[in-house]
């Protein structure tokens, strides 16, 4: 080897050493957790209670153990798709494109609801039920070609797909149509009209898939400016829950196999902050507490809302760390803790035992 040729072996060793020391990894990061910690460090209207977080970690761990909570629960839900194929990937992609803002101010009997399989579905489940019903009725709601067809896929088509068994229409139908249109265009331009090709473009990295969604789809770009910080805080709730739903549905196999799945954080929606507050893990300042209990509109991207979302992400991260500290052998991540917390608050809601309302923010982000 001549003197001026680089010693590739030496360079490889140096790179390995530096990566170890400086944690310079080729693996992508989403930046969500870093942004959440920044929001928590600067929050004045939402605080974390460490004693309650410790107690919650113990309670969540023991209940998850008792219920043998795992990714397998996802497919066990009556309405979730059961096959592990491209059709299911398209279903989950469509679902998480539209997975936002189901809440209503009407009484339970009058709120937007979907009648399907002789049951009345509300909230998130109304979305899944409406999609299943549409497919049963031959409406290709999960097909990105359909989303781009301005003759076939109109606001009236969505009114039909999401027709309610009460007088209230599904919220934000126009925004949902815009999400489908945009996603159809991006899939056509970049991913051969295939959600599976989009998943495969991430080469098995959860963080890379989240970043692809945020980069290529404006309707997944759930990031917001906060004062005192140059770059926006990335929350990316629907991008992250898409990866998590894929991972859970495929039970970590095939198109659900992500080597860095533990980089996915809690999904900052309007339900998990409610259960975290109920458990005493997060506390609101008096004015925020009054506003939430009065079901006042909490503007999307505002100071209060960003504190609610950022502090909830950070809170679940601390609960996850506490569980891992006490049970290093247990394979648990923020996704399973989040799914468990969501299902728990839904049980509390069904039993009519909510002690504080969820916060009211209307947005396409959650
Ligand atoms: N953080 C978090 N947010 C979640 C879910 C789910 C459903 N995931 C299923 C999959 C596995 C789990 O076991 C669940 O069965 C929906 N949401 C969000 O909540 C809101 C809907 O509330 P409500 O209107 O009351 O149904 C809305 O923003 C929706 O996007 C979750 O898991 N985590």
CSV table of C-alpha atoms and ligand atoms in Angstrom, one decimal:
chain,number,residue,atom,x,y,z
A,1,UNK,CA,0.0,0.0,0.0
A,2,UNK,CA,1.5,3.4,-0.9
A,3,UNK,CA,2.0,6.1,1.7
A,4,UNK,CA,-0.7,8.3,0.4
A,5,UNK,CA,-3.4,5.6,0.4
A,6,UNK,CA,-5.6,5.7,3.5
A,7,UNK,CA,-5.3,2.8,5.9
A,8,UNK,CA,-9.0,1.7,5.6
A,9,UNK,CA,-8.6,-0.8,8.5
A,10,UNK,CA,-7.3,1.9,10.8
A,11,UNK,CA,-10.1,4.3,9.7
A,12,UNK,CA,-12.7,1.6,10.5
A,13,UNK,CA,-11.2,1.0,13.9
A,14,UNK,CA,-11.1,4.8,14.6
A,15,UNK,CA,-14.7,5.1,13.5
A,16,UNK,CA,-15.8,2.3,15.8
A,17,UNK,CA,-13.9,3.9,18.7
A,18,UNK,CA,-15.4,7.4,18.0
A,19,UNK,CA,-18.9,5.9,17.6
A,20,UNK,CA,-18.5,4.2,21.0
A,21,UNK,CA,-17.2,7.3,22.7
A,22,UNK,CA,-19.2,10.1,21.0
A,23,UNK,CA,-22.3,8.0,20.5
A,24,UNK,CA,-22.1,9.0,16.8
A,25,UNK,CA,-24.4,6.3,15.4
A,26,UNK,CA,-25.6,5.9,11.8
A,27,UNK,CA,-29.0,5.1,13.4
A,28,UNK,CA,-31.5,7.9,13.0
A,29,UNK,CA,-33.2,9.6,15.9
A,30,UNK,CA,-36.7,11.3,15.8
A,31,UNK,CA,-35.8,14.0,18.4
A,32,UNK,CA,-39.2,13.6,20.1
A,33,UNK,CA,-37.8,12.6,23.5
A,34,UNK,CA,-35.3,15.5,23.4
A,35,UNK,CA,-38.0,18.0,22.6
A,36,UNK,CA,-40.3,16.5,25.3
A,37,UNK,CA,-37.6,16.9,27.9
A,38,UNK,CA,-37.1,20.6,26.8
A,39,UNK,CA,-40.8,21.2,27.3
A,40,UNK,CA,-40.8,19.5,30.7
A,41,UNK,CA,-37.7,21.5,31.9
A,42,UNK,CA,-39.4,24.8,30.9
A,43,UNK,CA,-43.0,23.9,32.0
A,44,UNK,CA,-44.8,26.0,34.6
A,45,UNK,CA,-48.4,24.9,34.1
A,46,UNK,CA,-47.7,21.1,34.1
A,47,UNK,CA,-45.5,19.4,36.7
A,48,UNK,CA,-44.5,15.8,37.2
A,49,UNK,CA,-44.9,14.2,40.7
A,50,UNK,CA,-42.0,11.7,41.1
A,51,UNK,CA,-43.6,9.8,44.0
A,52,UNK,CA,-46.7,9.2,41.9
A,53,UNK,CA,-44.7,8.2,38.8
A,54,UNK,CA,-42.8,5.6,40.9
A,55,UNK,CA,-46.2,4.3,42.3
A,56,UNK,CA,-47.6,4.3,38.8
A,57,UNK,CA,-44.6,2.4,37.4
A,58,UNK,CA,-45.2,-0.3,40.1
A,59,UNK,CA,-48.9,-0.5,39.5
A,60,UNK,CA,-48.6,-0.5,35.7
A,61,UNK,CA,-46.0,-3.2,35.8
A,62,UNK,CA,-48.0,-5.5,38.0
A,63,UNK,CA,-51.2,-5.0,36.1
A,64,UNK,CA,-49.4,-5.6,32.7
A,65,UNK,CA,-47.9,-8.8,34.1
A,66,UNK,CA,-51.3,-10.0,35.4
A,67,UNK,CA,-53.0,-9.3,32.1
A,68,UNK,CA,-49.9,-10.6,30.2
A,69,UNK,CA,-50.0,-7.4,28.3
A,70,UNK,CA,-48.1,-7.7,25.0
A,71,UNK,CA,-48.2,-6.6,21.3
A,72,UNK,CA,-50.5,-9.6,20.7
A,73,UNK,CA,-53.4,-7.7,22.4
A,74,UNK,CA,-53.5,-5.4,19.3
A,75,UNK,CA,-54.9,-8.0,16.9
A,76,UNK,CA,-57.1,-9.3,19.7
A,77,UNK,CA,-59.3,-6.2,19.5
A,78,UNK,CA,-62.5,-7.2,17.6
A,79,UNK,CA,-62.2,-4.5,15.0
A,80,UNK,CA,-58.5,-4.6,14.2
A,81,UNK,CA,-57.4,-6.4,11.1
A,82,UNK,CA,-56.2,-10.0,11.6
A,83,UNK,CA,-54.2,-10.8,8.4
A,84,UNK,CA,-50.5,-9.9,8.2
A,85,UNK,CA,-50.3,-8.6,4.7
A,86,UNK,CA,-50.2,-5.5,2.4
A,87,UNK,CA,-54.0,-5.0,2.9
A,88,UNK,CA,-53.5,-4.7,6.6
A,89,UNK,CA,-50.5,-2.3,6.1
A,90,UNK,CA,-52.8,-0.1,3.9
A,91,UNK,CA,-55.5,-0.4,6.6
A,92,UNK,CA,-53.2,0.7,9.4
A,93,UNK,CA,-51.7,3.6,7.3
A,94,UNK,CA,-55.2,4.8,6.4
A,95,UNK,CA,-56.3,4.5,10.0
A,96,UNK,CA,-53.4,6.5,11.4
A,97,UNK,CA,-53.8,9.1,8.7
A,98,UNK,CA,-57.2,9.8,10.2
A,99,UNK,CA,-56.6,8.9,13.8
A,100,UNK,CA,-57.5,12.2,15.4
A,101,UNK,CA,-60.1,14.3,17.1
A,102,UNK,CA,-63.1,12.1,17.8
A,103,UNK,CA,-64.3,13.9,20.9
A,104,UNK,CA,-67.7,15.5,21.2
A,105,UNK,CA,-69.4,17.9,23.5
A,106,UNK,CA,-72.7,16.2,23.1
A,107,UNK,CA,-74.2,13.9,25.8
A,108,UNK,CA,-73.1,10.2,25.3
A,109,UNK,CA,-76.4,9.3,23.6
A,110,UNK,CA,-76.2,12.1,21.0
A,111,UNK,CA,-72.5,12.1,20.2
A,112,UNK,CA,-71.1,11.0,16.8
A,113,UNK,CA,-71.2,7.1,16.7
A,114,UNK,CA,-70.9,4.4,14.1
A,115,UNK,CA,-73.2,1.4,14.1
A,116,UNK,CA,-71.4,-1.7,13.0
A,117,UNK,CA,-71.8,-5.4,13.7
A,118,UNK,CA,-74.8,-4.7,15.9
A,119,UNK,CA,-72.7,-2.4,18.2
A,120,UNK,CA,-72.4,1.3,18.6
A,121,UNK,CA,-68.8,2.5,18.4
A,122,UNK,CA,-67.5,5.9,19.5
A,123,UNK,CA,-64.1,7.6,19.7
A,124,UNK,CA,-61.1,5.9,18.1
A,125,UNK,CA,-63.2,2.8,17.6
A,126,UNK,CA,-65.7,4.7,15.5
A,127,UNK,CA,-62.9,5.3,13.0
A,128,UNK,CA,-61.9,1.6,12.8
A,129,UNK,CA,-65.6,0.5,12.6
A,130,UNK,CA,-66.4,3.0,9.8
A,131,UNK,CA,-63.4,1.8,7.8
A,132,UNK,CA,-64.4,-1.9,8.2
A,133,UNK,CA,-67.9,-1.1,7.3
A,134,UNK,CA,-66.8,0.8,4.2
A,135,UNK,CA,-64.7,-2.1,3.0
A,136,UNK,CA,-67.7,-4.5,3.7
A,137,UNK,CA,-69.7,-2.1,1.5
A,138,UNK,CA,-67.2,-2.2,-1.3
A,139,UNK,CA,-65.8,1.4,-0.8
A,140,UNK,CA,-62.0,1.1,-1.2
A,141,UNK,CA,-61.3,3.5,1.7
A,142,UNK,CA,-57.7,2.1,2.1
A,143,UNK,CA,-56.7,2.5,-1.6
A,144,UNK,CA,-54.6,5.5,-2.3
A,145,UNK,CA,-55.8,5.6,-5.9
A,146,UNK,CA,-59.3,6.1,-4.6
A,147,UNK,CA,-58.1,9.0,-2.3
A,148,UNK,CA,-56.8,10.8,-5.4
A,149,UNK,CA,-60.0,10.3,-7.4
A,150,UNK,CA,-61.8,13.6,-7.0
A,151,UNK,CA,-64.9,12.2,-8.7
A,152,UNK,CA,-65.3,9.2,-6.5
A,153,UNK,CA,-63.6,10.3,-3.2
A,154,UNK,CA,-65.6,13.4,-2.3
A,155,UNK,CA,-66.7,15.0,1.0
A,156,UNK,CA,-70.1,13.3,0.4
A,157,UNK,CA,-68.3,9.9,0.1
A,158,UNK,CA,-66.7,10.5,3.5
A,159,UNK,CA,-70.0,11.5,4.9
A,160,UNK,CA,-71.3,8.2,3.7
A,161,UNK,CA,-68.3,6.3,5.0
A,162,UNK,CA,-68.5,8.0,8.4
A,163,UNK,CA,-72.3,8.2,8.6
A,164,UNK,CA,-73.3,8.4,12.2
A,165,UNK,CA,-76.1,6.6,14.0
A,166,UNK,CA,-76.8,9.9,15.9
A,167,UNK,CA,-77.4,13.4,14.5
A,168,UNK,CA,-73.8,14.5,15.0
A,169,UNK,CA,-71.4,14.2,12.0
A,170,UNK,CA,-67.8,13.0,12.5
A,171,UNK,CA,-65.7,16.0,13.4
A,172,UNK,CA,-63.2,17.5,10.9
A,173,UNK,CA,-64.4,15.6,7.8
A,174,UNK,CA,-62.9,18.2,5.4
A,175,UNK,CA,-59.6,17.9,7.1
A,176,UNK,CA,-59.7,14.1,6.9
A,177,UNK,CA,-60.4,14.3,3.1
A,178,UNK,CA,-57.4,16.7,2.8
A,179,UNK,CA,-55.2,14.2,4.6
A,180,UNK,CA,-56.3,11.4,2.3
A,181,UNK,CA,-55.7,13.6,-0.8
A,182,UNK,CA,-52.2,14.6,0.3
A,183,UNK,CA,-51.2,11.1,1.3
A,184,UNK,CA,-52.5,9.7,-2.0
A,185,UNK,CA,-50.4,12.3,-3.9
A,186,UNK,CA,-47.2,11.6,-1.9
A,187,UNK,CA,-47.6,7.8,-2.2
A,188,UNK,CA,-48.1,8.2,-6.0
A,189,UNK,CA,-45.0,10.5,-6.3
A,190,UNK,CA,-42.6,8.7,-4.0
A,191,UNK,CA,-43.8,5.2,-3.1
A,192,UNK,CA,-45.4,3.6,-6.1
A,193,UNK,CA,-48.8,4.2,-4.5
A,194,UNK,CA,-47.9,1.6,-1.9
A,195,UNK,CA,-47.8,2.0,1.9
A,196,UNK,CA,-45.8,-1.2,2.0
A,197,UNK,CA,-43.1,0.5,-0.1
A,198,UNK,CA,-43.1,3.4,2.3
A,199,UNK,CA,-42.6,1.0,5.2
A,200,UNK,CA,-39.8,-0.8,3.3
A,201,UNK,CA,-38.0,2.5,2.6
A,202,UNK,CA,-37.2,2.7,6.3
A,203,UNK,CA,-35.1,-0.5,6.1
A,204,UNK,CA,-36.3,-1.8,9.5
A,205,UNK,CA,-35.7,1.4,11.5
A,206,UNK,CA,-38.7,2.8,13.4
A,207,UNK,CA,-37.0,6.2,13.8
A,208,UNK,CA,-36.3,6.3,10.0
A,209,UNK,CA,-40.0,5.6,9.2
A,210,UNK,CA,-41.2,8.3,11.6
A,211,UNK,CA,-38.8,10.7,10.0
A,212,UNK,CA,-39.9,9.7,6.5
A,213,UNK,CA,-43.5,10.4,7.4
A,214,UNK,CA,-42.6,13.8,8.9
A,215,UNK,CA,-40.5,14.7,5.9
A,216,UNK,CA,-42.7,13.6,3.1
A,217,UNK,CA,-46.3,14.1,4.5
A,218,UNK,CA,-47.3,17.5,5.8
A,219,UNK,CA,-50.3,15.8,7.5
A,220,UNK,CA,-47.9,13.8,9.7
A,221,UNK,CA,-45.6,16.7,10.5
A,222,UNK,CA,-46.8,17.2,14.1
A,223,UNK,CA,-44.1,19.6,15.2
A,224,UNK,CA,-44.6,23.0,16.8
A,225,UNK,CA,-42.5,26.1,17.7
A,226,UNK,CA,-42.1,26.8,21.4
A,227,UNK,CA,-40.7,30.0,22.8
A,228,UNK,CA,-37.0,30.1,23.7
A,229,UNK,CA,-36.1,27.3,21.3
A,230,UNK,CA,-34.8,27.7,17.7
A,231,UNK,CA,-36.0,24.4,16.3
A,232,UNK,CA,-39.6,23.2,16.6
A,233,UNK,CA,-40.5,20.6,19.1
A,234,UNK,CA,-41.4,17.3,17.3
A,235,UNK,CA,-44.3,15.4,18.8
A,236,UNK,CA,-45.1,13.3,15.7
A,237,UNK,CA,-47.9,11.4,17.4
A,238,UNK,CA,-49.7,9.9,14.4
A,239,UNK,CA,-46.4,9.0,12.7
A,240,UNK,CA,-45.2,7.2,15.8
A,241,UNK,CA,-48.5,5.4,16.5
A,242,UNK,CA,-48.5,4.2,12.8
A,243,UNK,CA,-45.1,2.5,13.5
A,244,UNK,CA,-46.4,1.2,16.8
A,245,UNK,CA,-49.6,-0.2,15.3
A,246,UNK,CA,-47.6,-1.9,12.6
A,247,UNK,CA,-45.1,-3.3,15.1
A,248,UNK,CA,-48.0,-4.5,17.4
A,249,UNK,CA,-50.1,-5.9,14.6
A,250,UNK,CA,-47.2,-7.9,13.1
A,251,UNK,CA,-45.9,-8.7,16.6
A,252,UNK,CA,-42.5,-7.5,15.7
A,253,UNK,CA,-42.2,-9.7,12.7
A,254,UNK,CA,-42.0,-9.1,8.9
A,255,UNK,CA,-43.1,-5.5,8.1
A,256,UNK,CA,-43.5,-5.0,11.9
A,257,UNK,CA,-39.9,-5.7,12.6
A,258,UNK,CA,-38.0,-2.6,13.8
A,259,UNK,CA,-34.6,-3.0,15.4
A,260,UNK,CA,-35.0,0.4,17.2
A,261,UNK,CA,-38.7,0.1,18.1
A,262,UNK,CA,-37.8,1.3,21.7
A,263,UNK,CA,-37.1,4.7,20.3
A,264,UNK,CA,-40.9,5.3,19.8
A,265,UNK,CA,-42.3,7.4,22.7
A,266,UNK,CA,-45.8,7.6,24.2
A,267,UNK,CA,-48.3,9.1,21.8
A,268,UNK,CA,-49.3,12.6,22.9
A,269,UNK,CA,-53.1,12.4,22.4
A,270,UNK,CA,-56.0,13.6,24.6
A,271,UNK,CA,-56.5,10.4,26.6
A,272,UNK,CA,-53.1,9.5,28.1
A,273,UNK,CA,-52.6,12.9,29.7
A,274,UNK,CA,-56.0,12.4,31.3
A,275,UNK,CA,-55.0,9.1,32.9
A,276,UNK,CA,-51.6,10.4,34.0
A,277,UNK,CA,-53.3,13.3,35.7
A,278,UNK,CA,-55.9,10.9,37.3
A,279,UNK,CA,-53.0,8.8,38.7
A,280,UNK,CA,-51.3,12.0,40.1
A,281,UNK,CA,-48.3,11.6,37.8
A,282,UNK,CA,-48.8,15.0,36.2
A,283,UNK,CA,-50.4,18.0,37.9
A,284,UNK,CA,-51.9,21.1,36.3
A,285,UNK,CA,-51.5,24.7,37.5
A,286,UNK,CA,-54.8,26.1,38.9
A,287,UNK,CA,-55.7,28.1,35.8
A,288,UNK,CA,-55.0,25.1,33.5
A,289,UNK,CA,-56.9,22.8,35.9
A,290,UNK,CA,-59.9,25.1,35.8
A,291,UNK,CA,-59.8,25.3,32.0
A,292,UNK,CA,-59.5,21.5,31.6
A,293,UNK,CA,-62.3,20.8,34.0
A,294,UNK,CA,-64.5,23.5,32.3
A,295,UNK,CA,-63.8,21.8,29.0
A,296,UNK,CA,-62.5,25.0,27.6
A,297,UNK,CA,-60.8,25.0,24.2
A,298,UNK,CA,-57.0,24.6,24.6
A,299,UNK,CA,-55.6,26.0,21.4
A,300,UNK,CA,-53.4,23.6,19.3
A,301,UNK,CA,-49.7,24.5,19.4
A,302,UNK,CA,-50.3,26.9,22.4
A,303,UNK,CA,-48.2,27.0,25.5
A,304,UNK,CA,-50.6,25.0,27.6
A,305,UNK,CA,-51.2,22.3,25.0
A,306,UNK,CA,-47.5,21.9,24.3
A,307,UNK,CA,-46.9,21.5,28.0
A,308,UNK,CA,-49.7,18.9,28.3
A,309,UNK,CA,-48.2,16.9,25.4
A,310,UNK,CA,-44.5,17.3,26.1
A,311,UNK,CA,-44.8,16.6,29.8
A,312,UNK,CA,-46.9,13.5,29.2
A,313,UNK,CA,-44.3,12.1,26.8
A,314,UNK,CA,-41.6,12.8,29.4
A,315,UNK,CA,-43.7,11.3,32.2
A,316,UNK,CA,-44.2,8.0,30.4
A,317,UNK,CA,-40.5,7.9,29.7
A,318,UNK,CA,-39.7,8.3,33.4
A,319,UNK,CA,-42.3,5.5,34.2
A,320,UNK,CA,-40.6,3.3,31.6
A,321,UNK,CA,-37.2,3.9,33.1
A,322,UNK,CA,-38.5,3.2,36.6
A,323,UNK,CA,-40.0,-0.1,35.4
A,324,UNK,CA,-36.8,-1.1,33.6
A,325,UNK,CA,-34.7,-0.1,36.7
A,326,UNK,CA,-36.8,-2.5,38.9
A,327,UNK,CA,-37.3,-5.2,36.3
A,328,UNK,CA,-34.3,-5.1,33.9
A,329,UNK,CA,-35.3,-8.5,32.6
A,330,UNK,CA,-38.7,-7.4,31.3
A,331,UNK,CA,-39.2,-6.5,27.7
A,332,UNK,CA,-41.3,-3.4,28.0
A,333,UNK,CA,-41.3,-0.1,26.1
A,334,UNK,CA,-43.2,3.2,25.9
A,335,UNK,CA,-45.6,1.7,23.3
A,336,UNK,CA,-46.9,-1.0,25.6
A,337,UNK,CA,-47.2,1.3,28.5
A,338,UNK,CA,-49.0,3.8,26.4
A,339,UNK,CA,-51.4,1.2,24.9
A,340,UNK,CA,-52.1,0.0,28.5
A,341,UNK,CA,-52.8,3.5,29.7
A,342,UNK,CA,-55.1,4.3,26.8
A,343,UNK,CA,-57.1,1.1,27.3
A,344,UNK,CA,-57.2,1.8,31.1
A,345,UNK,CA,-58.7,5.3,30.7
A,346,UNK,CA,-61.2,3.9,28.2
A,347,UNK,CA,-62.3,1.3,30.9
A,348,UNK,CA,-62.6,4.2,33.4
A,349,UNK,CA,-64.7,6.2,30.9
A,350,UNK,CA,-66.9,3.2,30.1
A,351,UNK,CA,-67.5,2.8,33.9
A,352,UNK,CA,-68.5,6.5,34.1
A,353,UNK,CA,-65.7,7.1,36.6
A,354,UNK,CA,-63.6,9.8,35.0
A,355,UNK,CA,-62.4,12.2,37.7
A,356,UNK,CA,-61.2,14.8,35.3
A,357,UNK,CA,-62.2,15.4,31.7
A,358,UNK,CA,-59.6,15.0,28.9
A,359,UNK,CA,-58.4,18.3,27.5
A,360,UNK,CA,-60.2,19.8,24.6
A,361,UNK,CA,-58.0,20.6,21.6
A,362,UNK,CA,-59.3,20.4,18.0
A,363,UNK,CA,-56.5,19.5,15.6
A,364,UNK,CA,-55.5,16.9,13.0
A,365,UNK,CA,-52.5,15.9,15.1
A,366,UNK,CA,-54.4,13.7,17.6
B,1,LIG,N1,-51.8,7.5,23.3
B,1,LIG,C1,-52.7,6.8,22.6
B,1,LIG,N2,-53.7,7.4,21.9
B,1,LIG,C2,-54.6,6.6,21.3
B,1,LIG,C3,-54.5,5.2,21.3
B,1,LIG,C4,-55.6,4.8,20.5
B,1,LIG,C5,-56.1,3.4,20.3
B,1,LIG,N3,-55.0,2.5,20.1
B,1,LIG,C6,-55.3,1.1,20.2
B,1,LIG,C7,-54.3,0.2,19.7
B,1,LIG,C8,-53.7,-0.4,20.8
B,1,LIG,C9,-54.3,0.0,22.0
B,1,LIG,O1,-54.5,-1.1,22.8
B,1,LIG,C10,-55.6,0.6,21.7
B,1,LIG,O2,-56.6,-0.3,21.7
B,1,LIG,C11,-56.3,5.9,20.1
B,1,LIG,N4,-55.6,7.0,20.5
B,1,LIG,C12,-55.9,8.4,20.4
B,1,LIG,O3,-56.8,8.7,21.5
B,1,LIG,C13,-57.8,9.6,21.0
B,1,LIG,C14,-59.1,8.9,20.9
B,1,LIG,O4,-59.6,8.8,22.2
B,1,LIG,P1,-61.2,8.4,22.3
B,1,LIG,O5,-61.9,9.5,21.4
B,1,LIG,O6,-61.5,8.4,23.7
B,1,LIG,O7,-61.3,7.0,21.6
B,1,LIG,C15,-57.3,10.1,19.6
B,1,LIG,O8,-56.3,11.1,19.8
B,1,LIG,C16,-56.6,8.8,19.2
B,1,LIG,O9,-55.6,9.1,18.2
B,1,LIG,C17,-53.5,4.6,22.0
B,1,LIG,O10,-53.3,3.3,22.1
B,1,LIG,N5,-52.6,5.4,22.7
